[in-house]
Tab-separated table of C-alpha atoms in Angstrom:
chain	number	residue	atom	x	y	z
A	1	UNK	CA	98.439	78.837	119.056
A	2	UNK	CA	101.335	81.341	119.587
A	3	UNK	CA	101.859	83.008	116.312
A	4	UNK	CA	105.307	82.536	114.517
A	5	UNK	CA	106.160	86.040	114.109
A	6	UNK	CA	103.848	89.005	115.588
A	7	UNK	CA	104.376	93.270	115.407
A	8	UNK	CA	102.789	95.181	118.129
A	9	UNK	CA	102.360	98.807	117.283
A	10	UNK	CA	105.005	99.067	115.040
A	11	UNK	CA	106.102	102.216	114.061
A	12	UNK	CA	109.317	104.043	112.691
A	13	UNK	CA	109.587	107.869	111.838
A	14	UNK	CA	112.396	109.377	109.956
A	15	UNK	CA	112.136	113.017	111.592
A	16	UNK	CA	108.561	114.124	110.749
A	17	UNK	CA	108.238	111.372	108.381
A	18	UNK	CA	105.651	108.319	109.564
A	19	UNK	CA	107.004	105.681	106.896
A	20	UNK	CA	105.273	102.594	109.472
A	21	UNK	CA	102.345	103.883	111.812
A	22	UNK	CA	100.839	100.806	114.737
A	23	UNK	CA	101.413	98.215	112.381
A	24	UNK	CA	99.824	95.127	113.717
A	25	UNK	CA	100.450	91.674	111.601
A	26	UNK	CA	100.612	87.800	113.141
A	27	UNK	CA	101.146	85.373	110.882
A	28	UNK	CA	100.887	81.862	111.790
A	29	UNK	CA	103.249	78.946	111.183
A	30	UNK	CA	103.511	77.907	107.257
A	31	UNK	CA	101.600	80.990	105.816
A	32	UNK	CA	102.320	82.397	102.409
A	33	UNK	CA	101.360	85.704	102.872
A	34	UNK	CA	101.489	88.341	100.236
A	35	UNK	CA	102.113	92.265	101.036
A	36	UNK	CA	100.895	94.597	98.459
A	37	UNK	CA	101.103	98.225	98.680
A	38	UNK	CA	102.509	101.508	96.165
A	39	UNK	CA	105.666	102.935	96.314
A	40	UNK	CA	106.045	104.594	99.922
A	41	UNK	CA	103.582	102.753	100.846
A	42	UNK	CA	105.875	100.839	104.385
A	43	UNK	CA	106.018	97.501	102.884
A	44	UNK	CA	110.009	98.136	103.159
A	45	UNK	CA	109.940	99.715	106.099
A	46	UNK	CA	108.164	96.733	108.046
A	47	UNK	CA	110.114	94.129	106.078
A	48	UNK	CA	113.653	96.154	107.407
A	49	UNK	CA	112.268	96.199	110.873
A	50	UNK	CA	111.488	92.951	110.782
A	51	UNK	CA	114.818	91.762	109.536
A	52	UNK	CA	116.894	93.933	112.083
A	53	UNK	CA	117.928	96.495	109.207
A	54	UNK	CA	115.978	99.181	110.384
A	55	UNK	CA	115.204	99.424	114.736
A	56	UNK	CA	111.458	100.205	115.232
A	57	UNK	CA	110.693	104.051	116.632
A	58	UNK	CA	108.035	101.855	118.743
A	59	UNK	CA	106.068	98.803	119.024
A	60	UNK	CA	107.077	94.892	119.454
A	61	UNK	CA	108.464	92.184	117.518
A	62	UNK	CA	107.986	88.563	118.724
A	63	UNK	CA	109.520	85.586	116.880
A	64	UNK	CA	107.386	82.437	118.330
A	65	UNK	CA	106.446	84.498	121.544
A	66	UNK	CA	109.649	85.956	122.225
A	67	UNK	CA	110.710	89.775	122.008
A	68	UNK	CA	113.416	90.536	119.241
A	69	UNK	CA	112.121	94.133	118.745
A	70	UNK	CA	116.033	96.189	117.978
A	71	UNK	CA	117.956	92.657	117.282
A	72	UNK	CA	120.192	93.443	114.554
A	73	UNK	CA	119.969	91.614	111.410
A	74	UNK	CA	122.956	88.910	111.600
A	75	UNK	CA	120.904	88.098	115.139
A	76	UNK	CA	117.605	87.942	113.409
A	77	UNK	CA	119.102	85.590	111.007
A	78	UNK	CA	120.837	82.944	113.065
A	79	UNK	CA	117.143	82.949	114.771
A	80	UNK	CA	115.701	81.809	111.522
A	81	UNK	CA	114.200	84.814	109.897
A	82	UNK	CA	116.027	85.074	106.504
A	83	UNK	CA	115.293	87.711	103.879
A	84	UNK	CA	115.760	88.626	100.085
A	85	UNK	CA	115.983	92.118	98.100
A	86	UNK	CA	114.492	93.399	95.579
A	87	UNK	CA	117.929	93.862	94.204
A	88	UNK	CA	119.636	90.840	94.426
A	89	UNK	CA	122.749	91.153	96.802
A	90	UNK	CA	124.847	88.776	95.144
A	91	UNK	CA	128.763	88.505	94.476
A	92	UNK	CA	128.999	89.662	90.288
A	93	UNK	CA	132.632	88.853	90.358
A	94	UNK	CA	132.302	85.271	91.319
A	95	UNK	CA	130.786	82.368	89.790
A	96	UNK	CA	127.439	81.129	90.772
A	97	UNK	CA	128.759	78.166	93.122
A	98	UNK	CA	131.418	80.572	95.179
A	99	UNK	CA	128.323	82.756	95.827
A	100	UNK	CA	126.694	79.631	97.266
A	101	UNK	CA	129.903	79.096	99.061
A	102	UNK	CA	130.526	82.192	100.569
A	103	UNK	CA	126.797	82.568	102.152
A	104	UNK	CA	127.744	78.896	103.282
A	105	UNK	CA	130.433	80.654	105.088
A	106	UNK	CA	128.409	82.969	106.773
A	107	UNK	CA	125.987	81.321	108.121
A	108	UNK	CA	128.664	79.230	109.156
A	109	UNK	CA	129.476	82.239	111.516
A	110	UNK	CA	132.787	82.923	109.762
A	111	UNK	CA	133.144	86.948	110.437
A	112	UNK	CA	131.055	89.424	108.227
A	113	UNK	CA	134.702	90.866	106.672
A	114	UNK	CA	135.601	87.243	105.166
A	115	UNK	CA	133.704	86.738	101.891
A	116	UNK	CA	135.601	84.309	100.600
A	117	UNK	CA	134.310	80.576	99.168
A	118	UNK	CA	134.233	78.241	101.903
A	119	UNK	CA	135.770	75.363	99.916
A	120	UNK	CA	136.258	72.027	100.712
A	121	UNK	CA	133.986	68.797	98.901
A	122	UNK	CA	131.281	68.509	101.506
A	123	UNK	CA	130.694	72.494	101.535
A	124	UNK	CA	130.858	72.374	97.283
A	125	UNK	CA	128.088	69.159	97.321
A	126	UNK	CA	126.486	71.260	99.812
A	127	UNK	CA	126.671	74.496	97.520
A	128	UNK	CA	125.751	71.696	94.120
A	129	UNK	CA	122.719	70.661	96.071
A	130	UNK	CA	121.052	74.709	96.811
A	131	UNK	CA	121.818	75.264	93.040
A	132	UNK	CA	120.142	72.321	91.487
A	133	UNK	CA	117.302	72.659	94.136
A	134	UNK	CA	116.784	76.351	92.410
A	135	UNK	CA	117.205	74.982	89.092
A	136	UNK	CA	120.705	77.315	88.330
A	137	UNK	CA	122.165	74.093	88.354
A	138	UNK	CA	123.670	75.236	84.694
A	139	UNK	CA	124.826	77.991	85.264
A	140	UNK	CA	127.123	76.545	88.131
A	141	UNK	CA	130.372	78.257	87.136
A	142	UNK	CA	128.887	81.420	85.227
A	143	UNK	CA	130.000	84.751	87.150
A	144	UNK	CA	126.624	86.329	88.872
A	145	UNK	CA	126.818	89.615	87.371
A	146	UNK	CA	126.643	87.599	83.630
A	147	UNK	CA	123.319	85.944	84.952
A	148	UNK	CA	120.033	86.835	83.411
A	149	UNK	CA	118.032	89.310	86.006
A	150	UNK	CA	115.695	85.978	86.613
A	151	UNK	CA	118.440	83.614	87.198
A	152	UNK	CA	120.408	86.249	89.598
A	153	UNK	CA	117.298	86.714	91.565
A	154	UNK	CA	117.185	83.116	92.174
A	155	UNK	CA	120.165	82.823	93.162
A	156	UNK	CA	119.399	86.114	96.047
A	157	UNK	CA	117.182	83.194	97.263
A	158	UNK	CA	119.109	80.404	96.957
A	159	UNK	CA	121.624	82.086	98.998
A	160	UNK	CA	119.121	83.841	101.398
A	161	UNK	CA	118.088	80.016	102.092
A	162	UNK	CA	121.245	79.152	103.471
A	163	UNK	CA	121.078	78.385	107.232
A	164	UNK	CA	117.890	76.465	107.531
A	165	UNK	CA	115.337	79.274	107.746
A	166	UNK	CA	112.145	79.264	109.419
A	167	UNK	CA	110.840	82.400	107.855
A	168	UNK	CA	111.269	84.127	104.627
A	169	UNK	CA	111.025	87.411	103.509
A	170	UNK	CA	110.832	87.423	99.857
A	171	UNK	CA	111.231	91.465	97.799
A	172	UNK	CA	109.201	91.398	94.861
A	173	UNK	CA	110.661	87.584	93.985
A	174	UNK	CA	109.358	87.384	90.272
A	175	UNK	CA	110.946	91.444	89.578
A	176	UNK	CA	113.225	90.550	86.370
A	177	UNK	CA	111.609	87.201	85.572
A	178	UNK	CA	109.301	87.433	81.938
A	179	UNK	CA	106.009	87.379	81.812
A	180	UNK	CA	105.957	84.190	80.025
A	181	UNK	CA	108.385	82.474	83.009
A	182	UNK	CA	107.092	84.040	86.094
A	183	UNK	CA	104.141	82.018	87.215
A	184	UNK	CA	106.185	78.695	86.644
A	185	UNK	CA	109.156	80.305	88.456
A	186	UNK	CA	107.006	81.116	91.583
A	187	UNK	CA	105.576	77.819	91.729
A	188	UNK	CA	108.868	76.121	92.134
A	189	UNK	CA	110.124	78.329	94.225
A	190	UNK	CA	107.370	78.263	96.501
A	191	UNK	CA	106.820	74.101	96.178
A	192	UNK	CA	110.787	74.410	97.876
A	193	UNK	CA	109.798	76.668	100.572
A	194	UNK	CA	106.838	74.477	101.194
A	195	UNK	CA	108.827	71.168	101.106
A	196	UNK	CA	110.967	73.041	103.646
A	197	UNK	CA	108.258	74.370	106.058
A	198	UNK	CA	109.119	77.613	105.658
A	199	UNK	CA	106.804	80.749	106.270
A	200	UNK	CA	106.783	83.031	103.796
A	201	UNK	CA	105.715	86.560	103.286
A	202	UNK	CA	106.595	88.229	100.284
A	203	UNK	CA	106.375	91.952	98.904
A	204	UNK	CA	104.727	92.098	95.186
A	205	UNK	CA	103.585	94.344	92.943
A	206	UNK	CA	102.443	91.945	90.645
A	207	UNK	CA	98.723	91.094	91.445
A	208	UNK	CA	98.373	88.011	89.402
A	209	UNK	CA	101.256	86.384	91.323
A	210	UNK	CA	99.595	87.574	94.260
A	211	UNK	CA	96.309	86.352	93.639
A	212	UNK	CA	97.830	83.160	92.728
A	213	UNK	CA	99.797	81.998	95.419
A	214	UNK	CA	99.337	84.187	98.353
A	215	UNK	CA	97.079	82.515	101.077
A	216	UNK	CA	96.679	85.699	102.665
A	217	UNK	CA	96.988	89.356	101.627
A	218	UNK	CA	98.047	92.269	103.480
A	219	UNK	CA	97.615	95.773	101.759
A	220	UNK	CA	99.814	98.878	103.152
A	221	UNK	CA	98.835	102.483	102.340
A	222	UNK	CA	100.480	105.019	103.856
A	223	UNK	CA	102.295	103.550	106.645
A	224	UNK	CA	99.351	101.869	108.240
A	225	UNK	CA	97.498	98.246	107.342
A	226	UNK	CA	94.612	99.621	105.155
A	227	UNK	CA	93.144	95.836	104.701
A	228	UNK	CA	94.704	92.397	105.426
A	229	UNK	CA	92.457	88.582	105.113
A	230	UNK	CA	91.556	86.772	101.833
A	231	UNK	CA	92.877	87.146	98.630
A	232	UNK	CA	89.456	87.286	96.791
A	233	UNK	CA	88.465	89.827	99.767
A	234	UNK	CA	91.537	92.213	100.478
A	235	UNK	CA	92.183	92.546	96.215
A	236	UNK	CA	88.520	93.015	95.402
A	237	UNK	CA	87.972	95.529	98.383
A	238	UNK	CA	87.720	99.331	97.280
A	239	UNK	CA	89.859	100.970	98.892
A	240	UNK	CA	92.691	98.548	97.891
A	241	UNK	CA	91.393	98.812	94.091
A	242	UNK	CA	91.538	102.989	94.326
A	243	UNK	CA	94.718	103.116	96.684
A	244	UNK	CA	96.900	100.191	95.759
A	245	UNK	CA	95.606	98.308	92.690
A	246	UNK	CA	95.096	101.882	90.945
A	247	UNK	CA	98.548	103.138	90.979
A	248	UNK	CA	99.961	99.575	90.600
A	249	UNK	CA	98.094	99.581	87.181
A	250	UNK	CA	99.331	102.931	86.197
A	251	UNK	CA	102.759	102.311	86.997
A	252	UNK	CA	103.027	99.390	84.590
A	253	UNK	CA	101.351	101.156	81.997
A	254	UNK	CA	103.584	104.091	82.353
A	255	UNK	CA	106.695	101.255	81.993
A	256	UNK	CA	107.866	101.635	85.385
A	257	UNK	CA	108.111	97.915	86.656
């Protein structure tokens, strides 16, 4: 069966900078795949290229057998392949709905330069619907940048879910969510994705989310794919323990989540 999304050889160099060296992934149709990796490790770096934010120095990109290797991003989206940051990229001036509206807008191919609520009572039950499927539903007419850090990374989603996606790229989707709320947060999130059919592969540096929900694991080190199968295998393997589980352990104990 021809993979949903496959990279060839993918590479990108900044200068003399490697940051993604013959990356080879295929993920297959409704996978939850988790990507683990340190700091500078090219978990970005693949995601961007993937997305059309960065163009690949080398190598292939095929979305369900076709090339889309140096598509730009509003391309790559209106294909089906939708992403998230780890910063949500949301409106802070405007109220929860209008942000809803607005990505409404766009991937109603109104031009980039108009980010303005597309209003009218089928686009606002349209809008009502994303919320309350996200459960923001109450904070409907609070202005995003008053949001809690959990609730505004929801809505990143919520909006990055606009346009019927096929695939999802999710950055670090439980950063700003408490400990107590994350694991139930994930869950719903991902029981929507699921509901929807939608592939997901999501960067995390949390390795209890990742060992939770993640039905397969790929670990970056260095710009290459240092192990990728299994959760139980990939997370218990060595190298991943000394090279990505390591410094993951000491940057949360240093505070720097």
């Amino acid at each position: 069966m021809t993979p949903v999304l496959e990279a060839r050889g993918l590479t990108k160099t900044f200068g003399a900078v490697t940051a993604a060296d013959d990356i080879h992934v295929a993920v297959a149709d409704g996978e939850i795949v988790g990507i683990i990796g340190a700091n500078g490790a090219g978990k970005t770096t693949f995601v961007n290229m993937v997305t059309g934010y960065l163009k690949p120095s080398a190598g292939q990109i095929l979305y369900r057998g076709t090339d889309i290797t140096g598509r730009d991003s509003r391309e790559i989206t209106k294909l089906g392949i939708h992403r998230s940051f780890q910063i949500a990229q949301v409106f802070p001036d405007i109220t929860v709905l209008d942000n809803v509206l607005v990505a409404l807008g766009v991937a109603g191919d109104l031009p980039r330069t108009i980010f303005k609520p597309l209003r009218s009572p089928k686009t606002e039950a349209a809008a009502d619907e994303i919320i309350a499927r996200y459960g923001i539903g109450e904070y409907r007419n609070v202005k995003a940048g008053l949001l809690p850090q959990g609730v505004r990374k929801l809505l990143d989603i919520a909006m990055a879910m606009v346009g019927d996606p096929k695939i999802i790229l999710l950055d670090e989707p439980t950063s700003g969510v408490s400990a107590d709320e994350k694991l139930e947060a994930m869950r719903g999130l991902l029981k929507v994705l699921k509901d929807d059919k939608v592939t997901v592969l999501f960067v995390e540096h949390d390795m209890e989310i990742v060992g939770e929900f993640a039905q397969r694991v790929i670990a970056f080190y260095d710009g290459r794919i240092l192990a990728d199968g299994k959760p139980d295998e990939v997370l218990s393997d060595s190298s991943v323990r000394e090279f990505v589980i390591g410094p993951e352990l000491h940057r949360r104990s240093a505070g720097k989540d």
